[in-house]
Amino acid sequence: MLEDRPGLIDAIRDRFAHVEACPFEGPRIFFENAGGALRLKSVIETSAAYAGYPDNQGRDNPASQALMAAIARGKADMALFLNAPGGQVFTGESGSEVLFRLIRTAALGAAPGGVMLGSTLEHPASRSAMARWAEVTGRPHVLVAHDDATGTVGLGAYLERITPEVRVATVVQTSPVTGMAVDVAAVTAAIRDRAPGAFVIIDGIQHASHGHVDCAAYGADGYAVSPYKVFSRHGYGVGWASDRLTECTKEQIVGGPATAWELGTRDAGAYATFSDVVAYFDWLGGELSEAATPRARIEAAAAAIHDHEARLMDAMLHGTGNLRGLAEMPGVSVIGGTGTEGREGVVSLTLEGMGSADLVRHLADQGIRVHIRKDDHYCGNILHPLGLADCIRVSVCHYNTTSEVARFLAAMELAVARRKAT
């Protein structure tokens, strides 16, 4: 859809820095978006401006008042992007830190006893936090097994483990290794049905840049985003906590507001750069629809992003033009299968006869940036059950194009030929 409208994909790409070239290596195609998306130019400009302001918040001067206004606007934009009309939005040092805070607060605030429920698909941020606070609170940490063949965990698998004893549950919305999504609304509803008092925390870090975010529809108590994966920058995370979770005892400055989640003085520039992200979604939605409200324009942008990336994934897996896709290339194995349904911007693969590090270097020599993932504390939950020491991850975003996918497939054909030749 984005490439069907004359000039739109060029206008999109023009809003991002370093789309076609690395500032250190020169021209390249950026297919490492799951490790951090490209930055909006507006985010870079805003970051530089706010880094230079000497004034602080809460003072009686125009500069301080401007900073407070930026924070208020940023919080409103965060709530708008997340579609979170209630509860509290806040920033932390990273998405992982936000998950730890949400999970810690839920574990200590939940009713005594019971179990803490997660899955083997989860990123180590939520899984580690759950393991830590399950141990502290003396609860079993129950893990729902994901399906190696599909690269996700379905509602049926959850239903086998959801009982009235669940006190805290975590659900990852999209795997950063397999790229496959989880129906978080259905899982949350099932938990609510059997354990209505449970706290449910969603890890939306990998999902947020690829599709629709709707906390109001999920029915959960917490949601976490890493803004550097949603066109902003490193150095902060965004969280949302329901009113019910916010009422729990948590780390706070004594005497401060009861609803406060933040500790100390946060960077006003973080809020301002998230406003830049929301403004971008608003702009894109306005280019694609006649929607009259900002939220409706954000939804229109999210739908178009999802559709465009689905096309890129289909081209990568099943071919484009006269180029065959990864599913047809001899020696290529795709983690989680070659289906496109539920896949959000990520393909992880191995090539028989060529090590993953060598394949990453081969693609780099062809001007394509990808990344190796290893059987370590980050990706071992996916790779170890498959008996894989490593793989490569190819990840796209909506500013990528079909022609870039075609160049990647051509480079992969060279790798396949080189493997055969040796």
XYZ file of C-alpha atoms in Angstrom:
422
model
C 0.000 0.000 0.000
C 2.734 2.461 0.890
C 4.558 1.778 -2.373
C 1.318 1.974 -4.383
C 0.881 5.690 -3.744
C 3.190 7.790 -5.910
C 5.836 9.559 -3.872
C 4.673 8.322 -0.471
C 7.463 5.840 0.249
C 10.010 8.497 -0.722
C 8.331 10.986 1.619
C 8.436 8.390 4.394
C 12.091 7.587 3.858
C 12.949 11.285 3.771
C 11.775 11.630 7.382
C 14.360 9.134 8.650
C 18.105 9.511 9.082
C 20.601 7.149 7.460
C 18.009 5.283 5.395
C 20.339 4.410 2.545
C 23.797 4.776 4.046
C 25.601 4.010 7.287
C 27.536 7.044 8.561
C 30.536 4.751 9.129
C 30.409 2.254 6.245
C 28.586 4.033 3.453
C 25.677 2.767 1.331
C 23.742 -0.184 2.733
C 20.255 -1.621 3.126
C 19.168 -1.566 6.759
C 17.581 -4.892 7.677
C 18.498 -4.780 11.383
C 15.384 -2.959 12.538
C 14.545 -5.454 15.299
C 17.747 -4.378 17.005
C 16.650 -0.745 16.847
C 14.744 1.119 14.160
C 16.049 4.066 12.189
C 15.604 7.423 13.912
C 13.257 10.138 12.778
C 15.144 13.276 11.811
C 12.788 15.231 14.054
C 13.815 13.033 17.008
C 17.481 13.821 16.405
C 16.779 17.548 16.221
C 14.610 17.487 19.344
C 17.182 15.438 21.275
C 19.918 17.940 20.466
C 17.757 20.897 21.450
C 16.636 19.472 24.786
C 20.132 18.255 25.651
C 21.246 21.870 25.520
C 18.600 23.420 27.761
C 20.175 24.343 31.133
C 16.950 24.814 33.079
C 15.184 22.208 35.178
C 11.573 21.288 35.783
C 9.367 22.824 38.462
C 10.908 26.302 38.485
C 9.211 29.681 38.136
C 10.614 30.731 34.784
C 9.563 30.417 31.145
C 12.170 27.765 30.283
C 11.075 25.495 33.115
C 7.447 26.004 32.183
C 8.251 24.990 28.599
C 9.894 21.798 29.851
C 6.866 20.976 31.996
C 4.596 21.565 29.017
C 6.702 19.195 26.903
C 6.411 16.510 29.589
C 2.641 16.942 29.829
C 2.333 16.819 26.042
C 4.596 13.762 25.888
C 2.529 11.885 28.463
C -0.667 12.721 26.593
C 0.916 11.509 23.353
C 2.090 8.282 24.999
C -1.431 7.588 26.236
C -2.786 8.394 22.762
C -0.343 6.057 21.014
C -1.051 3.238 23.478
C -4.798 3.975 23.495
C -4.677 3.989 27.278
C -7.428 6.337 28.495
C -6.970 5.274 32.148
C -4.030 4.351 34.314
C -0.620 6.018 34.235
C 2.038 6.392 31.566
C 5.627 6.874 32.656
C 9.225 6.670 31.503
C 12.052 4.518 32.818
C 15.638 3.932 31.845
C 14.728 1.289 29.219
C 11.917 -0.994 28.127
C 13.522 -3.828 30.091
C 13.650 -1.726 33.251
C 9.991 -0.790 32.762
C 9.078 -4.482 32.550
C 11.007 -5.213 35.735
C 9.165 -2.421 37.586
C 5.745 -3.494 36.363
C 6.370 -7.142 37.220
C 7.928 -6.388 40.603
C 4.985 -4.189 41.571
C 2.487 -6.816 40.421
C 4.253 -9.650 42.236
C 4.385 -7.745 45.517
C 0.855 -6.384 45.157
C -0.909 -9.585 44.124
C -2.857 -11.775 46.529
C -0.640 -14.190 48.484
C 0.205 -17.637 47.174
C -0.599 -18.869 43.716
C 1.720 -18.990 40.707
C 3.353 -16.644 38.224
C 2.672 -17.571 34.596
C 4.805 -16.836 31.552
C 5.966 -18.575 28.394
C 9.167 -19.861 26.836
C 8.652 -17.439 23.936
C 9.353 -14.406 26.080
C 12.314 -12.056 25.898
C 14.663 -12.507 28.869
C 13.633 -9.110 30.273
C 10.161 -10.272 31.302
C 11.185 -13.880 31.877
C 14.067 -12.870 34.153
C 11.915 -10.440 36.109
C 9.255 -13.109 36.586
C 11.836 -15.671 37.731
C 13.341 -13.205 40.186
C 10.068 -12.147 41.802
C 8.618 -15.636 41.773
C 11.607 -16.660 43.879
C 11.304 -13.666 46.208
C 7.573 -14.190 46.765
C 7.830 -17.970 47.032
C 5.669 -18.715 44.011
C 6.268 -21.285 41.253
C 7.169 -19.740 37.895
C 5.074 -21.701 35.399
C 6.117 -21.522 31.739
C 3.828 -22.252 28.799
C 5.877 -23.927 26.061
C 5.951 -22.254 22.658
C 5.690 -24.247 19.444
C 9.046 -24.603 17.658
C 7.314 -25.258 14.340
C 5.285 -22.059 14.329
C 7.567 -19.849 16.389
C 4.750 -18.674 18.670
C 2.543 -19.776 21.559
C -1.174 -20.168 20.961
C -4.196 -19.690 23.157
C -4.665 -23.454 23.431
C -1.258 -23.883 25.046
C -2.073 -21.155 27.562
C -5.442 -22.691 28.380
C -3.695 -25.860 29.512
C -1.806 -23.886 32.187
C -4.195 -21.112 33.239
C -5.795 -21.865 36.606
C -7.450 -19.783 39.342
C -4.035 -19.853 41.060
C -2.457 -17.404 38.580
C -1.464 -14.199 40.376
C 0.782 -12.527 37.776
C 1.053 -13.332 34.072
C 3.322 -12.011 31.349
C 2.643 -12.205 27.620
C 5.074 -11.225 24.866
C 3.215 -9.674 21.946
C 5.824 -10.446 19.289
C 8.961 -12.589 19.503
C 12.121 -10.643 18.589
C 13.672 -13.874 17.269
C 10.909 -15.620 15.344
C 8.955 -12.448 14.534
C 5.685 -14.254 15.269
C 2.880 -12.531 17.171
C 0.739 -13.727 20.074
C -2.970 -12.929 20.422
C -2.506 -10.979 23.634
C -6.158 -9.923 23.892
C -7.362 -13.542 23.732
C -4.750 -14.726 26.240
C -5.565 -11.903 28.641
C -9.294 -12.623 28.352
C -8.677 -16.294 29.170
C -6.655 -15.336 32.235
C -9.364 -12.915 33.345
C -11.957 -15.661 32.965
C -10.159 -18.167 35.172
C -8.152 -15.875 37.457
C -9.948 -12.514 37.518
C -7.680 -11.099 40.193
C -4.447 -11.751 38.300
C -2.224 -8.952 37.048
C -1.324 -9.259 33.348
C 1.746 -7.511 31.907
C 2.348 -7.308 28.138
C 5.774 -6.946 26.554
C 5.012 -4.836 23.473
C 8.618 -3.915 22.763
C 9.030 -5.834 19.507
C 5.471 -5.217 18.326
C 5.068 -1.472 18.716
C 6.692 -0.349 15.456
C 4.936 -2.969 13.322
C 1.264 -2.611 14.068
C -1.657 -1.530 16.146
C -1.225 -0.875 19.902
C -4.483 -0.793 21.860
C -4.143 -1.154 25.626
C -7.843 -0.421 26.098
C -8.696 -3.516 24.050
C -6.121 -5.841 25.626
C -7.589 -5.757 29.120
C -4.138 -6.031 30.722
C -2.573 -4.135 33.637
C 0.776 -3.161 32.164
C 2.455 -2.543 28.823
C 6.070 -1.763 27.947
C 7.673 -0.111 24.901
C 11.302 0.564 23.978
C 11.184 3.841 22.021
C 14.442 3.163 20.169
C 12.558 0.405 18.377
C 9.783 2.860 17.471
C 11.820 5.506 15.616
C 12.959 7.395 18.743
C 16.248 6.990 20.598
C 18.001 5.040 23.323
C 18.030 6.126 26.954
C 14.436 5.672 28.034
C 11.532 3.245 28.112
C 7.799 3.889 28.103
C 5.393 2.077 30.381
C 1.686 2.040 31.080
C 0.124 0.761 34.303
C -3.570 0.302 34.994
C -5.240 2.120 37.877
C -5.413 -1.207 39.731
C -1.691 -1.837 39.392
C -0.888 1.797 40.195
C -2.729 1.431 43.512
C -0.227 -1.237 44.602
C 2.649 -0.300 46.873
C 5.731 0.557 44.829
C 8.998 2.460 45.089
C 8.143 6.126 45.547
C 9.485 9.297 47.072
C 7.872 9.588 50.494
C 5.147 12.206 50.417
C 4.958 12.286 46.634
C 1.844 11.711 44.520
C 0.332 8.261 45.047
C 0.059 7.729 41.300
C 3.715 8.468 40.568
C 5.792 5.734 38.928
C 8.847 7.801 38.080
C 11.792 8.273 40.404
C 13.865 11.409 40.221
C 14.021 13.897 37.393
C 13.406 12.305 34.027
C 14.674 13.720 30.738
C 12.145 16.161 29.295
C 13.660 15.440 25.895
C 12.508 11.821 26.155
C 8.892 12.953 26.343
C 9.437 15.444 23.533
C 10.958 12.833 21.235
C 8.050 10.473 21.827
C 5.766 13.322 20.786
C 7.793 13.422 17.565
C 7.046 9.732 17.027
C 3.330 10.234 17.579
C 3.362 13.258 15.267
C 4.911 11.063 12.586
C 2.166 8.428 12.917
C -0.396 11.236 12.816
C 1.162 12.628 9.619
C 1.302 9.226 7.936
C -2.281 8.441 8.858
C -3.329 11.781 7.423
C -1.633 10.901 4.134
C -3.513 7.603 3.989
C -6.976 8.511 5.231
C -9.540 11.225 5.822
C -9.622 10.419 9.543
C -10.687 13.380 11.644
C -8.991 12.549 14.954
C -5.365 11.875 15.881
C -6.146 8.397 17.225
C -7.964 7.451 14.033
C -4.999 8.685 11.976
C -2.599 6.656 14.135
C -4.750 3.579 13.554
C -4.773 4.236 9.796
C -0.982 4.527 9.813
C -0.604 1.324 11.857
C -2.854 -0.604 9.473
C -0.892 0.578 6.443
C 2.422 -0.230 8.118
C 1.185 -3.723 8.924
C -0.015 -4.310 5.354
C 3.182 -2.990 3.792
C 5.418 -5.104 5.992
C 3.267 -8.164 5.284
C 4.006 -7.621 1.594
C 7.719 -7.352 2.324
C 7.611 -10.552 4.361
C 5.726 -12.365 1.593
C 8.291 -11.206 -0.963
C 11.189 -12.246 1.261
C 9.789 -15.684 1.960
C 8.061 -16.488 -1.331
C 9.788 -14.356 -3.908
C 9.293 -11.232 -5.977
C 9.634 -10.724 -9.719
C 11.832 -13.499 -11.084
C 13.561 -14.034 -7.735
C 12.631 -17.006 -5.587
C 12.043 -16.525 -1.879
C 13.836 -17.966 1.104
C 11.278 -20.775 1.328
C 12.455 -22.103 -2.042
C 16.207 -21.716 -1.597
C 18.099 -24.963 -0.994
C 19.801 -25.145 2.382
C 17.828 -22.276 3.905
C 15.868 -23.035 7.076
C 13.518 -20.422 8.492
C 12.871 -20.508 12.232
C 9.153 -20.746 12.943
C 8.314 -21.896 9.433
C 7.768 -19.964 6.234
C 4.231 -18.746 6.853
C 3.475 -15.034 6.791
C 0.319 -15.045 8.932
C 1.159 -13.439 12.258
C 4.729 -12.588 11.230
C 5.770 -9.048 12.134
C 8.809 -7.849 10.263
C 11.306 -10.556 11.245
C 12.776 -13.620 9.537
C 15.475 -15.624 11.322
C 17.277 -18.271 9.310
C 20.248 -20.521 8.849
C 22.026 -21.591 5.670
C 23.354 -25.139 5.624
C 27.054 -25.185 4.867
C 27.689 -21.561 5.828
C 28.111 -20.322 9.385
C 25.857 -17.510 10.528
C 28.776 -15.150 11.123
C 30.031 -15.822 7.594
C 26.551 -15.207 6.187
C 26.285 -11.898 8.051
C 29.639 -10.869 6.587
C 28.666 -12.038 3.093
C 25.500 -9.933 3.229
C 27.467 -6.964 4.560
C 29.812 -7.278 1.596
C 26.697 -7.076 -0.588
C 25.606 -3.908 1.195
C 22.952 -5.430 3.461
C 22.959 -5.000 7.251
C 21.630 -7.954 9.261
C 22.568 -9.439 12.636
C 23.631 -12.749 14.151
C 21.640 -14.176 17.060
C 23.253 -16.779 19.327
C 22.231 -19.487 21.772
C 22.860 -17.197 24.726
C 20.871 -15.488 27.479
C 19.039 -13.409 24.871
C 18.009 -16.005 22.297
C 18.704 -19.384 23.841
C 15.018 -19.876 24.632
C 14.353 -20.113 20.878
C 17.608 -21.518 19.498
C 18.560 -24.098 22.133
C 15.469 -26.332 21.698
C 16.218 -26.361 17.958
C 19.812 -27.435 18.520
C 21.088 -24.257 16.857
C 24.177 -22.435 18.043
C 23.175 -19.345 16.114
C 21.188 -17.910 13.216
C 20.897 -14.648 11.344
C 17.998 -12.253 11.851
C 16.669 -10.188 8.964
C 14.227 -7.529 10.098
C 12.326 -4.941 8.098
C 10.341 -1.826 8.850
C 7.815 0.126 6.829
C 10.412 2.427 5.273
C 12.021 -0.577 3.607
C 11.023 -1.381 0.032
C 10.351 -4.339 -2.208
C 13.423 -3.451 -4.255
C 15.548 -3.740 -1.110
C 14.056 -7.171 -0.450
C 14.913 -8.127 -4.033
C 18.533 -7.109 -3.490
C 18.618 -9.205 -0.335
C 17.240 -12.246 -2.178
C 19.829 -11.801 -4.909
C 22.556 -11.664 -2.272
C 21.167 -14.815 -0.669
C 21.274 -16.583 -4.041
C 24.968 -15.751 -4.201
C 25.426 -17.245 -0.740
C 23.572 -20.398 -1.766
C 25.737 -20.696 -4.880
C 28.904 -20.107 -2.883
C 27.863 -22.804 -0.428
C 27.329 -25.257 -3.273
C 30.660 -24.361 -4.833
C 32.563 -25.127 -1.647
